[in-house]
Every structure is written in structure tokens, then in C-alpha cells.
XYZ file of C-alpha atoms in Angstrom:
706
model
C 6.660 1.127 -19.536
C 7.780 -2.270 -18.220
C 5.059 -2.381 -15.608
C 2.412 -1.780 -18.277
C 3.237 -5.230 -19.665
C 2.571 -6.656 -16.189
C -1.064 -5.570 -16.341
C -1.455 -6.812 -19.893
C -0.167 -10.247 -18.940
C -2.720 -10.396 -16.164
C -5.581 -10.017 -18.639
C -3.957 -12.264 -21.260
C -3.378 -9.551 -23.840
C -0.378 -10.959 -25.646
C 0.642 -9.004 -28.718
C 2.906 -10.775 -31.202
C 5.431 -8.777 -33.181
C 4.873 -9.501 -36.860
C 8.344 -8.255 -37.675
C 10.233 -10.344 -35.126
C 12.080 -12.208 -37.857
C 13.255 -9.044 -39.595
C 16.529 -7.314 -38.877
C 14.991 -3.832 -38.854
C 11.538 -2.310 -38.927
C 10.342 1.018 -40.240
C 8.692 3.349 -37.748
C 6.945 6.674 -38.359
C 7.540 9.230 -35.605
C 4.433 10.641 -33.932
C 4.057 14.223 -32.753
C 5.956 14.913 -29.532
C 7.914 11.660 -29.553
C 11.626 11.653 -28.752
C 14.358 9.138 -29.570
C 14.403 8.009 -25.939
C 10.668 7.268 -25.964
C 10.980 5.329 -29.222
C 13.951 3.386 -27.852
C 11.925 2.361 -24.784
C 8.994 1.361 -26.985
C 11.142 -1.013 -29.069
C 13.354 -2.127 -26.153
C 16.549 -0.880 -27.797
C 18.954 1.898 -26.859
C 19.146 5.384 -28.417
C 22.618 4.384 -29.644
C 21.075 1.543 -31.687
C 18.685 3.986 -33.372
C 21.410 6.566 -34.045
C 23.567 3.853 -35.629
C 20.928 3.302 -38.340
C 19.691 6.903 -38.457
C 22.665 9.310 -37.991
C 20.540 12.391 -38.737
C 18.331 11.582 -35.746
C 21.041 12.955 -33.431
C 19.862 16.436 -34.461
C 16.287 15.654 -33.418
C 13.319 14.077 -35.143
C 10.173 15.622 -36.553
C 6.672 14.122 -36.787
C 6.204 11.715 -39.721
C 9.948 11.049 -39.979
C 10.553 7.398 -40.922
C 13.210 5.687 -38.792
C 14.862 2.302 -39.131
C 14.575 0.481 -35.805
C 16.723 -2.600 -35.082
C 15.023 -5.617 -33.558
C 16.631 -7.607 -30.753
C 17.690 -10.220 -33.287
C 19.287 -7.592 -35.479
C 21.213 -6.170 -32.531
C 22.580 -9.614 -31.690
C 23.640 -10.210 -35.281
C 25.452 -6.900 -35.457
C 27.208 -7.499 -32.176
C 28.437 -10.900 -33.293
C 29.681 -9.486 -36.580
C 31.615 -6.787 -34.755
C 33.121 -9.320 -32.373
C 34.362 -11.512 -35.224
C 35.948 -8.610 -37.062
C 37.683 -7.391 -33.963
C 38.969 -10.793 -32.886
C 41.138 -10.893 -35.995
C 42.939 -7.705 -35.055
C 42.971 -7.782 -31.283
C 44.520 -11.068 -30.312
C 43.674 -14.102 -28.241
C 40.647 -14.718 -26.072
C 38.863 -11.331 -26.126
C 35.705 -10.955 -24.033
C 32.712 -8.677 -24.562
C 31.107 -6.092 -22.273
C 27.744 -4.355 -22.647
C 27.871 -0.734 -21.513
C 25.498 0.000 -18.625
C 24.019 3.380 -17.565
C 26.545 5.630 -15.783
C 29.555 3.514 -16.762
C 32.679 5.363 -17.879
C 35.709 4.393 -19.937
C 37.843 4.762 -16.828
C 35.611 2.386 -14.861
C 35.582 -0.251 -17.610
C 39.341 -0.036 -18.069
C 39.890 -0.426 -14.350
C 37.454 -3.358 -14.173
C 39.318 -5.337 -16.835
C 42.775 -3.961 -15.987
C 43.485 -2.687 -19.500
C 44.731 0.616 -20.866
C 42.697 3.291 -22.600
C 44.738 2.812 -25.772
C 44.082 -0.947 -25.804
C 40.334 -0.522 -25.353
C 40.064 2.072 -28.125
C 42.252 -0.003 -30.442
C 39.836 -2.910 -30.019
C 36.796 -0.617 -30.417
C 37.689 2.144 -32.927
C 34.172 3.605 -32.849
C 34.860 4.867 -29.301
C 37.182 7.537 -30.693
C 34.470 8.961 -32.932
C 31.211 8.299 -31.070
C 32.343 8.036 -27.457
C 30.861 5.650 -24.918
C 27.129 4.956 -25.335
C 24.702 2.941 -23.206
C 24.011 -0.452 -24.802
C 27.236 -0.681 -26.825
C 28.933 -4.068 -26.928
C 32.655 -3.568 -26.347
C 35.385 -6.057 -27.167
C 37.699 -6.405 -24.171
C 41.195 -7.333 -25.382
C 43.191 -10.012 -23.609
C 46.043 -8.844 -21.409
C 49.402 -8.874 -23.121
C 48.082 -8.360 -26.667
C 46.896 -4.977 -27.907
C 47.037 -3.588 -24.400
C 50.677 -4.513 -24.086
C 51.527 -3.045 -27.479
C 49.711 0.152 -26.666
C 51.473 0.415 -23.347
C 54.855 -0.050 -24.997
C 54.099 2.501 -27.690
C 53.228 5.180 -25.174
C 55.739 4.329 -22.457
C 57.828 7.432 -23.018
C 54.773 9.674 -22.748
C 53.542 7.801 -19.690
C 56.879 8.241 -17.883
C 56.717 11.964 -18.447
C 53.149 12.063 -17.157
C 54.064 10.137 -14.019
C 56.864 12.566 -13.235
C 54.547 15.500 -13.782
C 51.858 14.049 -11.491
C 54.417 13.192 -8.829
C 55.423 16.837 -8.633
C 51.833 18.081 -8.718
C 49.953 19.124 -5.583
C 46.212 18.805 -5.218
C 43.225 20.620 -3.805
C 40.892 18.543 -1.639
C 37.189 19.232 -1.222
C 34.799 17.698 1.332
C 31.372 17.096 -0.199
C 28.477 18.807 1.561
C 24.753 18.093 1.266
C 23.090 18.905 -2.079
C 26.410 19.349 -3.927
C 26.783 17.714 -7.325
C 29.769 16.646 -9.392
C 28.858 19.322 -11.920
C 28.818 22.107 -9.333
C 32.123 20.954 -7.813
C 33.782 20.690 -11.232
C 32.598 24.177 -12.148
C 33.755 25.582 -8.808
C 37.299 24.317 -9.326
C 37.492 24.970 -13.069
C 37.785 21.274 -13.960
C 35.507 18.618 -15.491
C 33.206 15.903 -14.175
C 35.153 13.321 -16.202
C 38.428 14.370 -14.582
C 36.850 14.226 -11.102
C 35.614 10.686 -11.756
C 38.995 9.525 -13.063
C 40.755 10.811 -9.967
C 38.006 9.588 -7.628
C 36.548 6.294 -8.944
C 34.386 6.011 -5.840
C 32.176 8.918 -6.991
C 31.339 7.509 -10.431
C 28.059 5.982 -9.248
C 27.339 8.358 -6.364
C 28.599 11.402 -4.477
C 28.528 10.635 -0.736
C 28.164 13.572 1.622
C 31.427 14.009 3.540
C 33.585 12.268 0.932
C 36.918 14.016 0.329
C 37.309 14.597 -3.401
C 40.758 15.018 -4.932
C 40.624 18.013 -7.277
C 42.706 18.828 -10.326
C 42.479 22.516 -11.250
C 42.753 25.973 -9.768
C 41.276 26.726 -6.374
C 37.974 28.658 -6.374
C 37.983 32.423 -6.099
C 36.278 32.354 -2.726
C 38.311 31.443 0.325
C 38.126 27.752 1.281
C 37.727 26.835 4.975
C 41.003 25.530 6.377
C 39.473 22.371 7.838
C 38.327 21.147 4.400
C 41.520 21.755 2.428
C 45.028 20.358 2.749
C 48.082 20.945 0.576
C 46.349 23.658 -1.432
C 48.353 24.702 -4.435
C 47.555 25.984 -7.887
C 48.419 23.267 -10.412
C 50.314 24.412 -13.478
C 48.259 23.872 -16.632
C 48.916 24.905 -20.199
C 46.354 26.695 -22.297
C 46.028 23.605 -24.462
C 45.243 21.424 -21.456
C 42.553 23.829 -20.326
C 40.903 23.715 -23.733
C 40.985 19.922 -23.712
C 39.450 19.953 -20.242
C 36.511 22.032 -21.403
C 35.843 19.669 -24.281
C 35.819 16.717 -21.905
C 33.057 18.109 -19.685
C 30.294 15.533 -19.193
C 27.130 16.606 -20.995
C 24.143 14.917 -22.541
C 21.436 15.752 -25.048
C 17.944 16.590 -23.820
C 14.850 17.172 -25.938
C 12.549 19.936 -24.703
C 9.070 18.689 -23.814
C 5.809 20.606 -24.296
C 5.337 23.609 -21.969
C 8.892 23.444 -20.572
C 10.538 26.779 -19.773
C 13.805 28.189 -18.449
C 12.274 27.928 -14.988
C 11.428 24.213 -15.244
C 14.709 23.370 -17.009
C 16.635 25.233 -14.312
C 14.903 23.163 -11.614
C 15.532 19.899 -13.466
C 19.225 20.396 -14.223
C 20.225 22.765 -11.377
C 21.535 25.334 -13.835
C 20.807 29.023 -14.292
C 19.200 30.562 -17.371
C 22.462 32.316 -18.226
C 24.504 29.080 -18.029
C 21.914 27.194 -20.069
C 21.969 29.858 -22.792
C 25.776 29.811 -22.883
C 25.644 26.080 -23.583
C 22.838 26.530 -26.132
C 22.997 29.881 -28.001
C 19.739 29.046 -29.806
C 17.954 29.610 -26.476
C 18.510 33.355 -26.872
C 15.292 33.236 -28.920
C 13.444 31.377 -26.154
C 12.651 27.773 -25.206
C 10.830 25.882 -27.954
C 9.284 22.423 -27.849
C 11.413 19.771 -29.550
C 14.731 21.627 -29.211
C 17.671 19.351 -28.446
C 19.729 20.986 -25.694
C 23.172 20.354 -24.320
C 22.791 19.961 -20.548
C 24.939 18.701 -17.643
C 24.776 14.927 -17.425
C 23.513 13.115 -14.361
C 20.472 15.076 -13.132
C 17.556 13.182 -14.651
C 18.592 9.890 -13.126
C 20.853 10.549 -10.118
C 22.782 7.532 -8.888
C 22.080 6.756 -5.230
C 24.408 5.613 -2.485
C 23.595 1.944 -2.169
C 24.694 -0.005 0.906
C 25.661 -3.665 0.589
C 22.502 -5.701 0.248
C 21.775 -9.403 0.307
C 20.721 -10.979 -3.014
C 17.022 -10.562 -3.622
C 14.815 -13.473 -2.782
C 12.603 -15.109 -5.382
C 10.153 -12.831 -7.128
C 6.675 -12.261 -5.767
C 4.178 -14.858 -6.884
C 1.184 -13.296 -8.621
C -1.826 -15.535 -9.182
C -4.884 -14.589 -11.200
C -8.092 -15.369 -9.372
C -10.681 -16.299 -12.003
C -13.201 -17.811 -9.604
C -15.681 -15.053 -10.383
C -15.967 -12.944 -13.503
C -17.040 -9.855 -11.600
C -14.007 -9.537 -9.337
C -11.076 -10.338 -11.628
C -9.110 -10.314 -8.393
C -5.329 -10.431 -8.349
C -4.110 -11.989 -5.126
C -0.566 -11.297 -4.014
C 0.925 -12.913 -0.931
C 4.394 -11.821 0.114
C 6.606 -10.364 2.843
C 7.978 -6.868 3.158
C 10.929 -4.917 4.578
C 11.739 -1.288 5.394
C 14.009 0.888 3.264
C 12.921 4.186 4.741
C 15.178 6.432 6.804
C 13.858 9.329 8.844
C 15.937 12.281 9.959
C 13.070 14.320 11.443
C 13.023 13.926 15.265
C 9.207 14.132 15.368
C 8.910 11.310 12.855
C 8.850 7.663 13.965
C 10.813 5.138 11.922
C 8.704 2.010 11.962
C 10.314 -1.420 12.238
C 8.880 -4.869 12.790
C 7.996 -5.449 16.430
C 9.717 -8.503 17.884
C 7.482 -11.451 18.562
C 4.839 -10.212 16.119
C 3.711 -13.399 14.307
C -0.026 -12.941 13.837
C -0.635 -12.615 10.107
C -2.274 -9.413 8.926
C -4.361 -8.907 5.818
C -4.030 -5.826 3.612
C -6.357 -5.276 0.637
C -5.786 -2.906 -2.305
C -8.753 -1.863 -4.464
C -7.379 -0.461 -7.722
C -9.443 0.621 -10.767
C -7.904 -1.468 -13.568
C -11.335 -1.861 -15.215
C -10.175 -5.061 -16.896
C -13.667 -6.161 -17.908
C -14.216 -2.896 -19.754
C -10.858 -3.258 -21.472
C -11.678 -6.769 -22.713
C -14.818 -5.601 -24.514
C -13.465 -2.258 -25.648
C -12.913 -1.926 -29.401
C -9.947 0.380 -28.743
C -6.624 -1.425 -28.938
C -4.777 -2.023 -25.692
C -1.800 0.032 -26.849
C -3.972 3.038 -27.719
C -5.871 2.731 -24.456
C -2.655 2.793 -22.464
C -1.440 5.755 -24.487
C -4.602 7.857 -24.172
C -6.299 6.790 -20.925
C -4.823 9.044 -18.229
C -6.810 7.378 -15.447
C -5.496 3.936 -16.432
C -1.952 5.305 -16.566
C -2.367 6.766 -13.099
C -3.636 3.392 -11.866
C -0.716 1.525 -13.434
C 1.782 3.975 -11.950
C 0.254 3.626 -8.481
C 0.210 -0.163 -8.897
C 3.894 -0.248 -9.880
C 4.782 1.680 -6.713
C 2.627 -0.596 -4.570
C 4.387 -3.610 -6.069
C 7.724 -2.056 -5.121
C 6.463 -1.781 -1.545
C 5.711 -5.502 -1.623
C 8.497 -6.908 -3.808
C 11.506 -4.877 -2.773
C 11.318 -5.486 0.982
C 11.399 -9.175 1.784
C 14.170 -9.323 4.363
C 11.980 -8.282 7.294
C 9.708 -11.268 6.663
C 6.653 -9.457 7.942
C 3.542 -11.612 8.466
C 1.349 -9.826 5.920
C -0.891 -11.163 3.149
C -1.652 -8.608 0.434
C -4.632 -9.038 -1.917
C -5.205 -6.729 -4.894
C -8.644 -6.530 -6.536
C -9.970 -4.654 -9.538
C -12.477 -2.166 -8.118
C -13.917 -1.602 -11.618
C -14.788 1.929 -10.639
C -15.753 5.138 -12.342
C -16.665 8.406 -10.653
C -20.297 7.327 -10.367
C -20.062 3.539 -9.971
C -17.915 0.743 -8.581
C -17.828 -2.976 -7.903
C -17.324 -2.528 -4.159
C -20.454 -4.250 -2.829
C -19.809 -7.521 -4.660
C -16.080 -7.396 -3.833
C -16.827 -7.113 -0.117
C -19.399 -9.911 -0.185
C -17.449 -12.361 -2.360
C -14.001 -11.846 -0.848
C -14.833 -11.248 2.837
C -13.112 -7.871 2.959
C -14.588 -7.379 6.410
C -11.798 -9.684 7.628
C -9.081 -7.316 6.384
C -6.940 -5.328 8.807
C -6.848 -2.376 6.391
C -8.083 -1.504 2.894
C -6.306 0.902 0.512
C -8.651 2.432 -2.081
C -10.794 2.963 -4.031
C -9.461 6.043 -5.836
C -12.620 8.157 -6.155
C -13.712 9.780 -2.896
C -17.369 8.740 -3.236
C -16.340 5.104 -3.703
C -13.888 5.283 -0.789
C -16.703 6.605 1.392
C -19.035 3.825 0.224
C -16.389 1.258 1.122
C -15.801 2.840 4.528
C -19.532 2.849 5.261
C -19.849 -0.805 4.252
C -16.945 -1.795 6.542
C -17.757 0.645 9.330
C -19.401 -1.860 11.664
C -16.363 -4.142 11.304
C -13.979 -1.268 12.232
C -11.857 -1.874 9.127
C -9.825 1.263 8.295
C -10.299 2.414 4.701
C -7.385 4.477 3.389
C -8.185 6.969 0.612
C -4.909 7.165 -1.366
C -5.443 9.946 -3.916
C -8.574 12.013 -3.294
C -8.277 15.665 -2.244
C -12.027 16.162 -1.804
C -13.480 16.990 1.589
C -14.724 13.710 3.037
C -17.966 13.046 4.826
C -17.553 12.239 8.542
C -16.935 8.467 8.593
C -15.023 7.198 11.595
C -12.955 4.521 9.778
C -12.016 6.663 6.742
C -8.426 7.968 6.469
C -7.540 10.619 3.902
C -3.845 10.525 3.054
C -3.616 13.745 1.016
C -3.819 16.950 3.115
C -6.636 19.329 2.189
C -5.913 22.753 0.674
C -6.658 24.582 3.930
C -4.348 22.270 5.886
C -1.568 22.987 3.386
C -2.129 26.739 3.622
C -2.277 26.698 7.413
C 1.062 24.883 7.539
C 2.983 27.675 5.794
C 1.452 30.379 8.005
C 2.203 28.336 11.132
C 5.816 28.061 9.978
C 6.172 31.803 9.343
C 4.741 32.609 12.771
C 7.068 30.081 14.430
C 9.952 32.186 13.056
C 8.415 35.390 14.464
C 8.042 36.646 10.913
C 6.390 39.799 9.691
C 3.831 38.525 7.167
C 2.812 40.819 4.297
C 0.373 39.703 1.607
C 0.426 40.882 -2.011
C -2.862 39.569 -3.382
C -4.525 40.321 -6.704
C -8.127 41.588 -6.501
C -9.178 38.576 -8.581
C -8.014 36.216 -5.818
C -11.069 36.781 -3.623
C -10.950 33.283 -2.121
C -7.365 33.854 -0.944
C -8.243 37.259 0.503
C -11.198 35.774 2.391
C -9.136 32.833 3.638
C -6.399 35.097 5.051
C -8.857 37.521 6.656
C -10.860 34.714 8.301
C -8.049 32.361 9.319
C -4.786 34.300 9.501
C -5.173 37.311 11.759
C -2.398 39.868 11.861
C -1.356 39.563 8.210
C -0.802 42.970 6.574
C -2.152 43.447 3.038
C -0.017 45.561 0.704
C -2.053 48.345 -0.885
C -2.970 48.265 -4.573
C -3.247 51.200 -6.974
C -6.514 52.359 -8.554
C -5.700 50.301 -11.649
C -5.150 47.152 -9.568
C -1.349 47.206 -9.619
C 0.951 46.971 -6.614
C 1.682 50.115 -4.592
C 5.430 49.561 -4.247
C 5.959 52.357 -1.715
C 3.269 50.912 0.535
C 4.802 47.424 0.275
C 8.245 48.680 1.260
C 6.819 50.645 4.186
C 5.184 47.439 5.492
C 8.535 45.658 5.790
C 10.389 45.706 9.123
C 14.195 46.030 9.310
C 14.673 43.918 12.455
C 12.574 40.857 11.526
C 12.282 38.336 8.723
C 9.672 39.627 6.292
C 7.638 36.951 4.539
C 5.873 38.368 1.481
C 3.000 36.094 0.429
C 2.390 36.735 -3.278
C -0.835 35.442 -4.816
C -1.439 36.699 -8.347
C -1.461 35.393 -11.891
C -0.694 38.837 -13.288
C 2.791 38.841 -14.819
C 3.269 42.586 -14.338
C 2.381 42.371 -10.636
C 4.707 39.400 -10.173
C 7.621 41.245 -11.789
C 6.900 44.416 -9.802
C 6.784 42.498 -6.513
C 10.017 40.641 -7.227
C 11.846 43.827 -8.217
C 10.667 45.630 -5.079
C 11.881 42.795 -2.837
C 15.252 42.628 -4.567
C 15.632 46.380 -4.044
C 15.113 46.130 -0.264
C 17.279 43.041 0.323
C 20.223 45.237 1.329
C 18.309 46.866 4.165
C 16.059 44.083 5.476
C 15.489 40.356 5.328
C 12.825 39.269 2.873
C 11.606 35.933 1.548
C 9.058 35.386 -1.211
C 6.220 32.951 -0.414
C 3.450 31.394 -2.509
C 0.570 29.309 -1.174
C 0.118 27.035 -4.201
C 1.761 26.337 -7.584
C 1.810 29.470 -9.737
C 2.062 28.885 -13.491
C 3.060 32.525 -14.049
C 6.385 31.832 -12.325
C 6.989 29.006 -14.779
C 7.338 31.310 -17.799
C 10.309 32.806 -19.589
C 9.306 36.306 -18.471
C 10.139 35.526 -14.841
C 13.809 35.011 -14.018
C 14.391 31.793 -12.112
C 17.610 33.295 -10.725
C 15.599 36.059 -9.047
C 13.295 33.510 -7.428
C 16.380 31.767 -6.048
C 17.745 35.071 -4.713
C 14.483 35.563 -2.821
C 14.521 31.903 -1.663
C 11.033 31.245 -2.989
C 9.162 29.205 -0.352
C 5.940 27.229 -0.560
C 4.063 24.387 1.196
C 3.964 20.945 -0.411
C 2.556 17.510 0.366
C 5.689 15.936 -1.147
C 9.384 16.588 -0.711
C 12.681 16.035 -2.522
C 15.125 14.018 -0.454
C 18.554 12.449 -0.885
C 18.288 10.172 2.148
C 19.695 6.678 1.643
C 16.321 4.932 1.818
C 14.797 7.325 -0.722
C 17.662 6.812 -3.147
C 17.412 3.042 -2.761
C 13.754 3.157 -3.782
C 14.479 5.368 -6.794
C 17.291 3.134 -8.021
C 15.392 -0.102 -7.544
C 12.357 1.369 -9.320
C 14.496 2.415 -12.301
C 16.082 -1.018 -12.497
C 12.708 -2.742 -12.463
C 10.624 -0.398 -14.637
C 13.252 1.331 -16.825
C 11.831 4.771 -15.986
C 12.043 7.173 -13.080
C 9.145 6.951 -10.595
C 6.555 9.688 -11.039
C 4.320 11.178 -8.347
C 1.693 8.424 -8.558
C 4.245 5.606 -8.491
C 5.947 7.072 -5.439
C 2.601 7.586 -3.743
C 1.694 3.970 -4.461
C 4.837 2.903 -2.647
C 4.435 5.338 0.246
C 0.781 4.620 1.048
C 1.163 0.833 0.725
C 4.438 0.573 2.606
C 3.256 2.882 5.378
C 0.084 0.825 5.887
C 2.032 -2.448 6.058
C 4.516 -1.098 8.567
C 1.733 0.232 10.805
C 0.065 -3.187 10.853
C 3.122 -4.916 12.377
C 3.539 -2.626 15.409
C 1.508 -4.809 17.753
C -1.291 -2.230 17.501
C -4.211 -1.656 15.164
C -3.880 0.721 12.226
C -6.203 3.113 14.055
C -3.956 3.175 17.141
C -0.794 3.844 15.146
C -2.552 6.606 13.208
C -3.436 8.351 16.476
C 0.058 7.964 17.949
C 2.672 7.940 15.190
C 3.838 10.340 12.484
C 5.719 8.564 9.712
C 7.701 9.614 6.671
C 8.279 7.590 3.526
C 9.911 8.432 0.176
C 7.978 11.611 -0.697
C 5.101 11.770 1.744
C 4.587 12.393 5.457
C 1.656 10.765 7.274
C 0.560 12.752 10.317
C -3.069 11.777 10.897
C -5.465 13.661 13.149
C -9.107 13.163 14.114
C -11.428 15.660 12.490
C -14.014 17.342 14.674
C -16.926 15.968 12.663
C -15.477 12.447 12.395
C -12.946 10.565 10.327
C -9.211 11.135 9.978
C -7.147 13.411 7.755
C -3.445 13.931 7.121
C -1.605 17.144 8.026
C 1.830 15.980 6.899
C 3.053 19.023 4.949
C 6.587 20.084 3.959
C 7.782 23.682 3.764
C 10.140 23.854 0.780
C 12.368 26.662 -0.469
C 14.960 27.245 -3.181
C 18.451 27.591 -1.771
C 21.316 29.503 -3.383
C 22.656 26.278 -4.951
C 19.418 26.012 -6.994
C 18.190 22.998 -5.026
C 14.920 22.541 -3.148
C 15.318 22.095 0.587
C 12.984 21.436 3.491
C 12.826 24.419 5.833
C 13.738 23.682 9.451
């Protein structure tokens, strides 16, 4: 929500907190709200709320009244704790505020103190554990730490001897592995892995050799990845302690979430999730608080050493005309994008390029409407989906500008409020008053009709207009660039892929899906349709007879009928022993996202589908995600990432010593989530055919098909 305040400051909406002088405020929980959302709203941590409302750990219901600490109250409490601890700890203690992903082991190593000393100075750690936002008292060396070390010296000596005699299993990290999956594989815990390998606390680099404590996995380990393999001796008591120490977190189920969506989010099977949460045996219910593996919602990236950031971008409000409400931003940008695809060009600044370029963003803030709207700003932000989408896109665009200064690219970026709706916009006056015909490229507006109007107005000046979000079919305008691939382009991509693998393509299509049937018959010759019964169900025998034993069989399933989905999946699982099969869908299917369909079965069939976005763990992608979280306190959503991708891609194309049009004709690029592979349409204009083919691998992760 941090970037929401950025927009509000631009329009001078400053809301004063009437309770700023109080230690706590009372807050009534709204329907669907979680503790995390409330904590973000009041700029406190969940730990602060739990401290005043212990029962909230079990979940909160609508209309529950919570006590929320203010920033002043938090400071007062922290100081009180420090004073009380100073009396018992010793001389010159320091304080430390717990940050996300920090562990006791990491803090103890940082300050060179023992676990006993830290817990003696902070007794609440024994009961509550380590929580984000806690203020810890760090004891001085030689006081409590020394006493604790002396008290436990006999035990420590025994431990050292035991470890000295112990042999270890080593594991080389491969792509897509997680600490949770490795810990489970070797019958140990994430906490134990992090204690033995401090380097993996913040990230898990591919290729890193992890030292393992625990029994070797049941499957045979390749010789080149293991040295000194031996089964450590562990008592039953130690094993029980290890299980208790596994790193988990609480997660509140959101509306419409299912086993399928939870499995994708946390990389865990339905069976494992139910074992952790027996209440799930009755199904997934909104508001449930689940125990889930920690670390999947906000993965920590591998961050290379970076220079300190330069001064923040200067944002000036242009009030010269009431109609434009233009926000002008002038800054320099750098690249954080890494490409592994050989057909993709990684753009860098061309040497000797000094001519300044001008990029314009037209975003629908509708500030004038907001100023005269009787609805409060807070309610508008909460309920206006279009405004939220705009703010998300804007936050990503700002990341493209702010987070990349080291390249010092000669680009001036101006952002204007397009004041647009589906049927109107402020484009004509913006162009006239701000000389947009001098721009090297324009991103926006959002609505297709307004993007086309802008392109037509700038057509004679050959200014490329980049449509960032519209999926509509565009009219033939030579300088218009659509960045989202059309539905037919997406569908064609998956069929092209299957044919490139010499696959046998069989279609299972419901009679109600007439548009899909017509599309396949007209555009995808050679596809075999599985027969249906008189009642409209799948003829399983006919489907099996259509599969070939010596080729990969791609079964394209398009139906919203749960019974047909289950029948198709069962038939394909039955024939897996005799032939190769892979399940394919052409577009998102909500039926698969229900409790009736086993996510594990979809993984077994390596469910594959085309997508305009990807999931990547490349270094540049992870850098963006981390920097976005640090700046905005939330993970980037689809619109925020698209704001970054479209803006950054346009800026990089402008510094190649060529026009945007020339780079679009010659270069395919790849950013955080999106690929930009433009082509000239037969009737005029340009469209994007950058599509990813994704599939679920056996480790429950999404991968890009080669």
C-alpha cells in the first residue's frame, strides 16, 4: 500500500490521524480482513497486534474489536522493555529490530553471542519465538553471554565431541529446489539446514553444496553430488525435537482459494497440507488459519553486490494547467534483466549514445474526478479496481525508472494523467499542451479506443504508441504496438510447440465449446477429436485408441464439466504405463481449481498451457521482486510487474542507436514476466507474439518448456 500514499501526496490529500497521541486505537475488523492486512494498514507488525490481542492468533472474525498500537506506543513499549532488561543483563546492551527472514542463529552470529545469552536477555523468545518487528536487547560480551557459556560448558564439550565424530551428507542444489523440499528429502528441518549453512538463510543458490544433518534419502544419490555419505546416529528424542523445529508459518485462507491454488502457492501436495492441518479433511474454507511451510510467499532472491543507490527520483507536480495535472519525472535508468533464451536479445546501453530521448506515460489517475468526488479517498482506493490497477502499474513503472540509475541512460520520462474512461479521455488537450508529438515513444492510454485515438493523432509524426494492457483486436494503425498477445496468438503458440515435438495431438472438447471446436478445425489441421457419447460424455475407449505408443501424445482438454475432466484425467493416468501422455489446456480452467480435482494428478500428467507471463528465478527477476518488496511492502502483482516490464523495455529500446520501430522489427526481448516479440500485422500495426509454454513438473513447480 506504500505506493498508494505516493499518489495521494501528488494530489495533496493529506489525512491526519486523530489518534496519533494515543498509545492504542480500537479497530473493528471488516469482512475478509486478515491480521497481516490490518498490520499493513496501521504500519505495525502482526507481532504488535498479537501482543495486545492474544486471541487473534487463532484468526479474527468480522466485527471483532482489536487494540492496535500506534507508532508512539510501540516506541514507548520498546523503551520500557530495554530499561527492564538493562538491570538484569549487564553493561552497555544494544538493541536490534528483527527484520524479515532473520533467524536466531543469524542474529547470534552477527553479534557474536550465544543462544543462551540472547534468550536470557529476551525471555519472551522462549515462549513466542522470533517475530518480525521485535526489538531485541543484545547483551554485552562477557556478561550474561559469558555466564551462560560457563553454565553450559560441560554440555557444549560433549556436543563438540559428538559433532567431531559425526559424518555428513552433502547435497548440491539444483534448479527449482527449496529448503523445505531438501529438508523433507533428508528427514531434517529447514532451521537445522540454515544453522549448518548460514549462507542459505537469505537465499538458496543453484549449485551450492549444502551440508546435511539427517539420514540419506531412500532413493540413490548420484556419486558426483555426495561425499562422505554416512547415516548419522540420532536418538528418538532428537528426531522428535527436529520435527518440532521445522520452519512453518500461519496463513489465512482467502476467498475462493482451494487445494489446487494452495498447492501452487506453497509447493505442497494436498495430502501433505492435510497432514499439517487435519481440519482440511472437511475441505478448504475461507478464513481458516493454516500451518504451511515458511518462505514461499516472499522468496528471498540471490542479490549480487550493488553500489549504494543514488538519490531518489525527483517528482515535480506540474500545475501549469488544470486539465493536464501532469506529473513530470526526469531520471536515468539501468538494466537488471538477465536473459537465458538464445533467441532473446539482452539490451544494454549502446556506447556513445548521448542524444536524450523522451518517453511519455499516459496513465488514468483521474485526479480531477477524485478531487470533486464525495467518496473518501480511502474508500475510493479500496473499492475502485481500475484505480488500483493504475496505481499498481504506476508503481512498477516507477521501479523501472528509480531502481536503475547506474547506466545513466539519456532519457527524460514524463507521466501525465490521461483522465480517461472507456468512452472519453483527455488525450487531445494533452498532445496539444505538452507537445507529445516530440516524444520518442508513448506508453498508454489503457483503454484500446483511447490508445488508437492517441496513435492516430501522432501518426503523422511517426511516434510509436504502446498499448500496455488492452487485449482487444486493434484497428490497423501503423504506429500502434499492442504488448499483450491476442487469444489466437496464444493458442497458436501451444499448437506450434506440440508440432515442433512431433506430437500426436488429440482434442477432448465439450460440445458447449463451439468456438474452440471451430478454431481447431479452421486453424489446426490434423488434430484428432476424441469421440463423445450420446449423452455428451467422453468415450474413453475411443480416446485410448487415438493415442500412439511410439510418440508423445498431447491431449488438449477443453471443458468446464467436472465429470468429463475427471474421466479424461483418469483415462490418461491409466495409459501412462503404455504410452507417453501430457495434459494440455488452451486457457485458464476454473474447474481445475476446485477441490474435486486432485492437483497431484495434474502434476503427474504435467499439465501444460500457454501463458503471456512466466515464473522465473533468474537473478534479474529476483532483484526486481526484492527491491519492489522493500519499497512497497508488498509483493508485486501482475499489473505492477507489467508496469515495470513495458516501461523498462521501451526505455532500453530507445538507447540502442535505433528508433523504437526498428528495434521492434529486429529484436525480441524478455523482462521480468513478459516477452516482447513484435511482428507486423498484415492489415497494419504491430502485435506481440511473445508467449511462454508452461508446465507443472514433478517437484510441483511451474517451468518453461524447452
